[in-house]
Amino acid sequence: MSENVYVISAAMIPFGKYRSSSYVGLALPPLVDALKGAGIDKSDVGAVYVGHSYGGMMTGQRICKEIGLGTIPTVNVDNACSSGATAVHEAWRAIAEGVVDVAVVIGVEKLTQFGGGMLPLSPEDREVKQGIVMPAVYAMRANRYMHDFGATAEDLALVSVKARKHAALNPFAQYRTEVTVEEVLAARPIADPLTLPMCCPTGDGAAVVVLASERARARLGATRSMRIAASVLHSGFVAEGFRDMTKPEITYESARDAYAMAGIEAKDLDMIECHDAFSIAEIVYYEALGLTEHGTGVGLLRDGRTTFGGDVVVNPSGGLLSRGHPVGASGTAQIAEAFWQLTGTAGDRQIDDARWALTHVTGGGTAGLDHGACTIHVFEAV
């Protein structure tokens, strides 16, 4: 990899429920906005990568044809919740290897097509056949963590309270009403000890980012951009029998490689967007991403070290819990948030003097794997 790669534009729609919209209808507005923000014409785009999991055949081509964007490679990417970030990884590779100069990445998903309820999982997976569902997986993880490390249900609620507080400042968030610990604990139970606000919502959304080489960035005169300092994609490693649910090894390994590629340490980060699909996940990922030692994540939360004014702001967008989690769009939306923070355009939720950002998203609960995929990006303000 010899070329520096930059994100030069980002756009998204507010995440929510768009029951009458299509995948094309969700993705077109941010696609047009992102191209306009980058100051580029369709003829400047060398490739398009589209992350989605439930959009069906040729989702990317169906979106792009609406604006006459064709003939160039259009690649549809499915890596479950990591689809959008995996699409960015593929675009980064294409530019870093000198294959193209400019690439557009679209992340899009429409979960309201399923009528509500839990995320559909593969019926071929043996644990799915036995009845496993994602809230139950994370409830087991929460119970194990609470047993081993003395965390409490109040700690889990604090994650949701923080997420809602951040999301209240984000016009793109699905839930923007603040909540209290008492309200979170009293809410409808989903899978003990998780209540409804401790679980990410069903919703729809789309986000788009534009990537460019150093050469293209200069040619286009991109005044706002951030450098991709690291782009890491890992697949899960199969392990039968006992597995420590409090220690997601795929994230530990991906973070290790991302920090090495970027040449920084966790303590250098100003912001993180992590895969907080359920409240226990954020606490576990504090540790996996190197912010603190295994088993001590709740201390960061209780001390306010992961919100504005703390050591690092985790999920300033509100995260999956509050910004929403239309799976194929989530990884791209995280990177849009990093772009706004590192270019000083995040509005009311702007982090002061933000220089380094990390985005992290896992994909797919599959029998025998910690997760099917994990994508981590590190960005530097320029």
Tab-separated table of C-alpha atoms in Angstrom:
chain	number	residue	atom	x	y	z
A	1	MET	CA	0.000	0.000	0.000
A	2	SER	CA	1.712	3.202	-1.108
A	3	GLU	CA	-1.011	5.794	-1.602
A	4	ASN	CA	-2.405	7.899	1.226
A	5	VAL	CA	-6.212	7.727	1.181
A	6	TYR	CA	-8.570	10.418	2.450
A	7	VAL	CA	-12.246	10.793	3.178
A	8	ILE	CA	-13.253	14.039	1.469
A	9	SER	CA	-17.031	14.082	1.946
A	10	ALA	CA	-19.811	12.475	3.988
A	11	ALA	CA	-23.586	12.609	4.075
A	12	MET	CA	-26.452	10.646	5.593
A	13	ILE	CA	-30.151	10.783	6.248
A	14	PRO	CA	-31.590	10.812	9.765
A	15	PHE	CA	-31.966	7.182	10.810
A	16	GLY	CA	-35.533	6.122	11.559
A	17	LYS	CA	-38.469	4.231	10.166
A	18	TYR	CA	-39.148	4.853	6.459
A	19	ARG	CA	-41.728	2.157	5.839
A	20	SER	CA	-42.803	3.464	2.410
A	21	SER	CA	-39.289	4.013	1.087
A	22	SER	CA	-37.084	1.663	-0.951
A	23	TYR	CA	-33.347	1.028	-0.731
A	24	VAL	CA	-32.946	3.368	-3.686
A	25	GLY	CA	-35.093	6.012	-2.011
A	26	LEU	CA	-33.048	5.805	1.195
A	27	ALA	CA	-29.653	6.022	-0.500
A	28	LEU	CA	-30.173	8.634	-3.194
A	29	PRO	CA	-30.339	11.810	-1.026
A	30	PRO	CA	-27.036	11.186	0.791
A	31	LEU	CA	-25.408	10.006	-2.446
A	32	VAL	CA	-26.263	13.274	-4.167
A	33	ASP	CA	-25.243	15.294	-1.098
A	34	ALA	CA	-21.917	13.494	-0.712
A	35	LEU	CA	-20.970	14.007	-4.362
A	36	LYS	CA	-21.919	17.667	-4.069
A	37	GLY	CA	-19.951	18.013	-0.832
A	38	ALA	CA	-16.876	16.523	-2.487
A	39	GLY	CA	-17.241	18.927	-5.389
A	40	ILE	CA	-16.994	16.117	-7.903
A	41	ASP	CA	-18.811	15.062	-11.026
A	42	LYS	CA	-19.957	11.529	-11.787
A	43	SER	CA	-17.090	11.247	-14.251
A	44	ASP	CA	-14.603	11.602	-11.368
A	45	VAL	CA	-15.818	8.410	-9.647
A	46	GLY	CA	-13.723	5.322	-10.383
A	47	ALA	CA	-15.687	2.732	-8.388
A	48	VAL	CA	-18.684	2.359	-6.088
A	49	TYR	CA	-18.889	0.007	-3.086
A	50	VAL	CA	-22.268	-0.626	-1.480
A	51	GLY	CA	-22.689	-2.198	1.963
A	52	HIS	CA	-26.024	-3.868	2.742
A	53	SER	CA	-27.274	-7.193	4.035
A	54	TYR	CA	-30.931	-7.411	3.088
A	55	GLY	CA	-31.220	-5.250	-0.057
A	56	GLY	CA	-31.400	-8.091	-2.553
A	57	MET	CA	-29.679	-8.460	-5.896
A	58	MET	CA	-27.866	-5.521	-7.495
A	59	THR	CA	-28.791	-2.998	-4.821
A	60	GLY	CA	-25.840	-0.781	-5.709
A	61	GLN	CA	-26.572	-0.804	-9.407
A	62	ARG	CA	-30.231	0.030	-8.746
A	63	ILE	CA	-29.166	3.057	-6.689
A	64	CYS	CA	-26.474	4.317	-9.061
A	65	LYS	CA	-28.552	4.090	-12.226
A	66	GLU	CA	-30.923	6.693	-10.844
A	67	ILE	CA	-28.246	9.364	-11.273
A	68	GLY	CA	-26.661	7.903	-14.375
A	69	LEU	CA	-23.629	6.559	-12.509
A	70	GLY	CA	-22.632	3.497	-14.500
A	71	THR	CA	-19.983	1.646	-16.516
A	72	ILE	CA	-17.522	1.755	-13.590
A	73	PRO	CA	-17.194	-1.176	-11.145
A	74	THR	CA	-20.067	-1.313	-8.633
A	75	VAL	CA	-19.490	-3.855	-5.885
A	76	ASN	CA	-22.155	-5.019	-3.433
A	77	VAL	CA	-20.725	-6.000	-0.022
A	78	ASP	CA	-22.449	-8.130	2.627
A	79	ASN	CA	-20.638	-8.655	5.937
A	80	ALA	CA	-23.692	-8.365	8.207
A	81	CYS	CA	-23.414	-5.366	10.569
A	82	SER	CA	-19.896	-4.751	9.254
A	83	SER	CA	-21.045	-4.384	5.632
A	84	GLY	CA	-20.715	-0.590	5.340
A	85	ALA	CA	-17.282	-0.509	6.983
A	86	THR	CA	-16.134	-3.464	4.887
A	87	ALA	CA	-17.193	-1.522	1.799
A	88	VAL	CA	-15.008	1.376	2.975
A	89	HIS	CA	-12.138	-1.064	3.513
A	90	GLU	CA	-12.474	-2.317	-0.071
A	91	ALA	CA	-12.604	1.238	-1.424
A	92	TRP	CA	-9.526	2.114	0.630
A	93	ARG	CA	-7.653	-0.874	-0.837
A	94	ALA	CA	-8.562	0.070	-4.389
A	95	ILE	CA	-7.222	3.605	-3.936
A	96	ALA	CA	-4.178	2.627	-1.872
A	97	GLU	CA	-3.172	0.124	-4.551
A	98	GLY	CA	-3.587	2.744	-7.271
A	99	VAL	CA	-6.502	1.013	-8.996
A	100	VAL	CA	-8.759	4.089	-8.799
A	101	ASP	CA	-8.380	7.686	-7.614
A	102	VAL	CA	-11.885	8.332	-6.276
A	103	ALA	CA	-14.395	5.848	-4.828
A	104	VAL	CA	-17.867	6.289	-3.420
A	105	VAL	CA	-19.118	4.098	-0.555
A	106	ILE	CA	-22.799	3.701	0.183
A	107	GLY	CA	-24.133	1.996	3.305
A	108	VAL	CA	-27.865	1.354	3.283
A	109	GLU	CA	-30.426	-0.854	5.008
A	110	LYS	CA	-34.175	-1.054	5.438
A	111	LEU	CA	-35.038	-3.174	8.476
A	112	THR	CA	-38.676	-2.104	8.681
A	113	GLN	CA	-39.282	-4.449	5.764
A	114	PHE	CA	-39.349	-7.247	8.373
A	115	GLY	CA	-42.195	-5.665	10.324
A	116	GLY	CA	-40.267	-5.245	13.591
A	117	GLY	CA	-38.722	-7.644	16.048
A	118	MET	CA	-35.260	-9.073	16.044
A	119	LEU	CA	-32.678	-9.142	13.277
A	120	PRO	CA	-33.175	-12.164	10.996
A	121	LEU	CA	-30.273	-14.628	11.308
A	122	SER	CA	-29.184	-17.397	8.977
A	123	PRO	CA	-31.547	-20.382	9.315
A	124	GLU	CA	-28.623	-22.629	8.333
A	125	ASP	CA	-26.640	-21.787	11.498
A	126	ARG	CA	-26.896	-24.579	14.073
A	127	GLU	CA	-27.330	-22.223	17.038
A	128	VAL	CA	-30.059	-20.338	15.191
A	129	LYS	CA	-31.800	-23.662	14.609
A	130	GLN	CA	-31.729	-24.145	18.388
A	131	GLY	CA	-33.354	-20.757	18.966
A	132	ILE	CA	-30.480	-18.342	19.605
A	133	VAL	CA	-31.252	-14.649	19.032
A	134	MET	CA	-28.923	-11.666	19.405
A	135	PRO	CA	-30.522	-10.126	22.534
A	136	ALA	CA	-30.057	-13.478	24.290
A	137	VAL	CA	-26.384	-13.638	23.271
A	138	TYR	CA	-25.705	-10.213	24.745
A	139	ALA	CA	-27.826	-10.919	27.829
A	140	MET	CA	-25.646	-13.953	28.537
A	141	ARG	CA	-22.567	-11.798	28.011
A	142	ALA	CA	-23.937	-9.189	30.424
A	143	ASN	CA	-24.741	-11.749	33.100
A	144	ARG	CA	-21.285	-13.294	32.823
A	145	TYR	CA	-19.603	-9.898	33.016
A	146	MET	CA	-21.679	-8.856	36.026
A	147	HIS	CA	-20.867	-12.148	37.766
A	148	ASP	CA	-17.145	-11.990	37.093
A	149	PHE	CA	-16.420	-8.284	37.592
A	150	GLY	CA	-19.079	-6.861	39.892
A	151	ALA	CA	-20.846	-4.712	37.323
A	152	THR	CA	-24.504	-3.916	37.941
A	153	ALA	CA	-27.688	-3.347	35.976
A	154	GLU	CA	-27.248	0.345	36.813
A	155	ASP	CA	-23.939	0.270	34.950
A	156	LEU	CA	-25.666	-1.166	31.883
A	157	ALA	CA	-28.280	1.570	32.151
A	158	LEU	CA	-25.569	4.235	32.345
A	159	VAL	CA	-24.437	3.273	28.833
A	160	SER	CA	-27.929	3.939	27.504
A	161	VAL	CA	-28.199	7.202	29.422
A	162	LYS	CA	-24.924	8.407	27.912
A	163	ALA	CA	-25.962	7.318	24.412
A	164	ARG	CA	-29.244	9.216	24.626
A	165	LYS	CA	-27.493	12.314	25.992
A	166	HIS	CA	-25.125	12.307	23.020
A	167	ALA	CA	-27.896	11.557	20.529
A	168	ALA	CA	-29.929	14.496	21.785
A	169	LEU	CA	-27.315	16.679	20.064
A	170	ASN	CA	-27.352	14.696	16.802
A	171	PRO	CA	-30.000	15.566	14.193
A	172	PHE	CA	-29.311	12.237	12.432
A	173	ALA	CA	-30.124	10.085	15.479
A	174	GLN	CA	-33.193	7.871	15.663
A	175	TYR	CA	-33.780	8.503	19.393
A	176	ARG	CA	-33.084	12.028	20.665
A	177	THR	CA	-34.899	12.065	24.004
A	178	GLU	CA	-32.729	11.839	27.107
A	179	VAL	CA	-33.500	9.148	29.701
A	180	THR	CA	-32.539	8.476	33.309
A	181	VAL	CA	-31.087	5.343	34.872
A	182	GLU	CA	-34.403	4.774	36.632
A	183	GLU	CA	-36.339	4.998	33.360
A	184	VAL	CA	-33.980	2.583	31.626
A	185	LEU	CA	-34.247	0.011	34.441
A	186	ALA	CA	-38.038	0.307	34.560
A	187	ALA	CA	-38.484	-0.120	30.811
A	188	ARG	CA	-39.844	-3.233	29.129
A	189	PRO	CA	-37.578	-6.239	29.725
A	190	ILE	CA	-36.122	-7.840	26.581
A	191	ALA	CA	-33.658	-10.461	27.823
A	192	ASP	CA	-32.645	-10.259	31.477
A	193	PRO	CA	-30.856	-8.012	32.470
A	194	LEU	CA	-31.361	-6.025	29.242
A	195	THR	CA	-34.326	-3.679	28.948
A	196	LEU	CA	-35.554	-2.017	25.783
A	197	PRO	CA	-33.310	1.106	25.958
A	198	MET	CA	-30.307	-1.185	26.401
A	199	CYS	CA	-30.940	-2.678	22.938
A	200	CYS	CA	-30.431	-0.942	19.580
A	201	PRO	CA	-33.629	-0.129	17.703
A	202	THR	CA	-34.930	-1.484	14.425
A	203	GLY	CA	-34.741	1.160	11.749
A	204	ASP	CA	-33.772	2.251	8.268
A	205	GLY	CA	-30.987	4.488	7.034
A	206	ALA	CA	-28.281	5.330	4.551
A	207	ALA	CA	-24.891	7.020	4.727
A	208	VAL	CA	-22.354	7.834	2.025
A	209	VAL	CA	-18.665	8.744	2.104
A	210	VAL	CA	-16.319	9.735	-0.724
A	211	LEU	CA	-12.700	8.551	-0.660
A	212	ALA	CA	-9.841	9.997	-2.689
A	213	SER	CA	-6.124	9.530	-3.236
A	214	GLU	CA	-3.620	12.238	-2.321
A	215	ARG	CA	-3.423	13.130	-6.007
A	216	ALA	CA	-7.186	13.373	-6.441
A	217	ARG	CA	-7.590	15.293	-3.190
A	218	ALA	CA	-5.169	17.923	-4.444
A	219	ARG	CA	-6.695	18.015	-7.921
A	220	LEU	CA	-10.204	18.423	-6.525
A	221	GLY	CA	-9.082	21.032	-4.033
A	222	ALA	CA	-10.804	19.211	-1.154
A	223	THR	CA	-10.683	21.692	1.710
A	224	ARG	CA	-12.179	19.303	4.259
A	225	SER	CA	-10.739	15.815	4.643
A	226	MET	CA	-9.312	13.232	7.026
A	227	ARG	CA	-6.586	10.677	6.365
A	228	ILE	CA	-7.297	6.970	6.729
A	229	ALA	CA	-4.414	5.990	8.998
A	230	ALA	CA	-5.508	2.363	9.332
A	231	SER	CA	-8.086	0.063	7.762
A	232	VAL	CA	-8.307	-3.440	9.220
A	233	LEU	CA	-10.740	-6.226	8.406
A	234	HIS	CA	-10.662	-9.534	10.304
A	235	SER	CA	-12.788	-12.637	10.035
A	236	GLY	CA	-13.672	-14.742	13.044
A	237	PHE	CA	-11.622	-17.801	14.020
A	238	VAL	CA	-13.634	-20.916	14.785
A	239	ALA	CA	-13.348	-22.239	18.343
A	240	GLU	CA	-15.591	-24.994	19.640
A	241	GLY	CA	-16.396	-25.459	23.314
A	242	PHE	CA	-15.642	-22.865	26.014
A	243	ARG	CA	-15.233	-19.261	24.931
A	244	ASP	CA	-14.876	-16.247	27.242
A	245	MET	CA	-17.897	-14.122	26.333
A	246	THR	CA	-16.447	-11.142	28.193
A	247	LYS	CA	-13.376	-11.039	25.960
A	248	PRO	CA	-14.243	-10.683	22.234
A	249	GLU	CA	-10.942	-11.778	20.717
A	250	ILE	CA	-11.699	-10.611	17.158
A	251	THR	CA	-11.880	-7.006	18.379
A	252	TYR	CA	-8.736	-7.340	20.518
A	253	GLU	CA	-6.818	-8.639	17.482
A	254	SER	CA	-8.256	-6.106	15.036
A	255	ALA	CA	-7.502	-3.210	17.397
A	256	ARG	CA	-3.934	-4.412	17.881
A	257	ASP	CA	-3.374	-4.416	14.114
A	258	ALA	CA	-5.115	-1.059	13.597
A	259	TYR	CA	-2.991	0.715	16.210
A	260	ALA	CA	0.171	-0.769	14.705
A	261	MET	CA	-0.821	0.372	11.208
A	262	ALA	CA	-1.726	3.880	12.392
A	263	GLY	CA	1.309	4.203	14.648
A	264	ILE	CA	-0.706	5.381	17.640
A	265	GLU	CA	-1.984	4.012	20.952
A	266	ALA	CA	-5.485	3.953	22.390
A	267	LYS	CA	-4.635	6.860	24.691
A	268	ASP	CA	-4.093	9.093	21.637
A	269	LEU	CA	-7.726	8.831	20.490
A	270	ASP	CA	-10.142	11.741	20.823
A	271	MET	CA	-13.255	9.851	19.744
A	272	ILE	CA	-14.490	6.325	19.134
A	273	GLU	CA	-17.601	5.057	17.410
A	274	CYS	CA	-17.969	1.447	18.578
A	275	HIS	CA	-20.440	-1.351	17.987
A	276	ASP	CA	-22.738	-0.815	20.988
A	277	ALA	CA	-25.636	-2.908	19.684
A	278	PHE	CA	-26.441	-3.705	23.328
A	279	SER	CA	-25.277	-1.736	26.366
A	280	ILE	CA	-22.924	-4.444	27.675
A	281	ALA	CA	-21.083	-4.319	24.341
A	282	GLU	CA	-19.766	-0.806	24.893
A	283	ILE	CA	-18.253	-1.758	28.253
A	284	VAL	CA	-16.635	-4.875	26.823
A	285	TYR	CA	-15.257	-2.902	23.876
A	286	TYR	CA	-13.669	-0.275	26.149
A	287	GLU	CA	-11.394	-3.104	27.161
A	288	ALA	CA	-10.972	-4.742	23.752
A	289	LEU	CA	-10.015	-1.407	22.190
A	290	GLY	CA	-7.334	-0.873	24.806
A	291	LEU	CA	-8.846	1.930	26.864
A	292	THR	CA	-8.536	-0.077	30.069
A	293	GLU	CA	-7.713	-3.552	31.390
A	294	HIS	CA	-10.039	-6.542	31.093
A	295	GLY	CA	-12.773	-6.382	33.715
A	296	THR	CA	-12.392	-2.685	34.522
A	297	GLY	CA	-14.513	-1.055	31.799
A	298	VAL	CA	-17.308	0.079	34.110
A	299	GLY	CA	-14.850	2.308	35.934
A	300	LEU	CA	-14.432	4.468	32.833
A	301	LEU	CA	-18.178	4.772	32.527
A	302	ARG	CA	-18.846	5.572	36.180
A	303	ASP	CA	-16.129	8.235	36.193
A	304	GLY	CA	-17.429	9.963	33.060
A	305	ARG	CA	-14.209	9.348	31.161
A	306	THR	CA	-15.956	8.304	27.916
A	307	THR	CA	-18.188	11.319	27.413
A	308	PHE	CA	-17.573	14.988	26.602
A	309	GLY	CA	-14.907	16.379	28.895
A	310	GLY	CA	-13.449	12.926	29.568
A	311	ASP	CA	-10.428	11.055	28.203
A	312	VAL	CA	-12.132	10.051	24.940
A	313	VAL	CA	-15.695	10.528	23.713
A	314	VAL	CA	-17.206	7.143	22.876
A	315	ASN	CA	-20.137	7.239	20.469
A	316	PRO	CA	-20.679	11.012	20.249
A	317	SER	CA	-23.353	10.287	17.632
A	318	GLY	CA	-25.417	8.318	20.165
A	319	GLY	CA	-24.079	5.034	18.830
A	320	LEU	CA	-26.102	2.108	17.643
A	321	LEU	CA	-28.222	2.325	20.793
A	322	SER	CA	-29.563	5.787	19.970
A	323	ARG	CA	-28.447	6.878	16.505
A	324	GLY	CA	-29.876	3.558	15.310
A	325	HIS	CA	-28.547	0.405	13.651
A	326	PRO	CA	-29.729	-0.254	10.090
A	327	VAL	CA	-27.021	-2.845	9.789
A	328	GLY	CA	-25.558	-2.223	6.334
A	329	ALA	CA	-25.462	1.528	6.931
A	330	SER	CA	-23.975	1.559	10.439
A	331	GLY	CA	-20.281	1.278	9.587
A	332	THR	CA	-20.521	4.028	6.988
A	333	ALA	CA	-22.459	6.256	9.386
A	334	GLN	CA	-19.729	5.826	12.003
A	335	ILE	CA	-17.177	7.069	9.480
A	336	ALA	CA	-19.413	10.000	8.554
A	337	GLU	CA	-19.451	10.955	12.238
A	338	ALA	CA	-15.649	10.726	12.397
A	339	PHE	CA	-15.412	12.939	9.300
A	340	TRP	CA	-17.590	15.615	10.840
A	341	GLN	CA	-15.702	15.501	14.151
A	342	LEU	CA	-12.233	15.652	12.589
A	343	THR	CA	-13.177	18.434	10.178
A	344	GLY	CA	-14.765	20.524	12.920
A	345	THR	CA	-18.248	20.364	11.440
A	346	ALA	CA	-20.105	18.255	14.020
A	347	GLY	CA	-22.194	21.141	15.322
A	348	ASP	CA	-23.446	20.996	18.909
A	349	ARG	CA	-21.695	17.687	19.564
A	350	GLN	CA	-18.282	18.830	18.327
A	351	ILE	CA	-15.337	17.438	20.300
A	352	ASP	CA	-12.757	20.147	21.005
A	353	ASP	CA	-9.511	19.842	19.015
A	354	ALA	CA	-10.305	16.331	17.777
A	355	ARG	CA	-7.344	14.855	15.893
A	356	TRP	CA	-7.615	11.043	16.067
A	357	ALA	CA	-10.772	8.945	15.623
A	358	LEU	CA	-11.470	5.214	15.590
A	359	THR	CA	-14.512	3.395	14.235
A	360	HIS	CA	-15.288	-0.228	15.099
A	361	VAL	CA	-18.042	-2.499	13.891
A	362	THR	CA	-18.476	-6.251	14.117
A	363	GLY	CA	-20.655	-8.408	11.940
A	364	GLY	CA	-22.587	-11.614	12.345
A	365	GLY	CA	-23.119	-13.893	15.285
A	366	THR	CA	-22.280	-17.348	13.932
A	367	ALA	CA	-21.868	-20.644	15.784
A	368	GLY	CA	-18.212	-21.277	16.624
A	369	LEU	CA	-17.104	-17.703	15.931
A	370	ASP	CA	-16.748	-14.732	18.276
A	371	HIS	CA	-18.101	-12.659	15.384
A	372	GLY	CA	-18.026	-13.275	11.660
A	373	ALA	CA	-16.240	-10.019	10.854
A	374	CYS	CA	-14.692	-7.005	12.516
A	375	THR	CA	-13.695	-3.781	10.764
A	376	ILE	CA	-11.685	-1.048	12.465
A	377	HIS	CA	-10.628	2.244	10.905
A	378	VAL	CA	-8.366	4.914	12.391
A	379	PHE	CA	-8.523	8.458	11.022
A	380	GLU	CA	-6.307	11.506	11.422
A	381	ALA	CA	-7.369	15.113	10.974
A	382	VAL	CA	-5.337	16.912	8.304
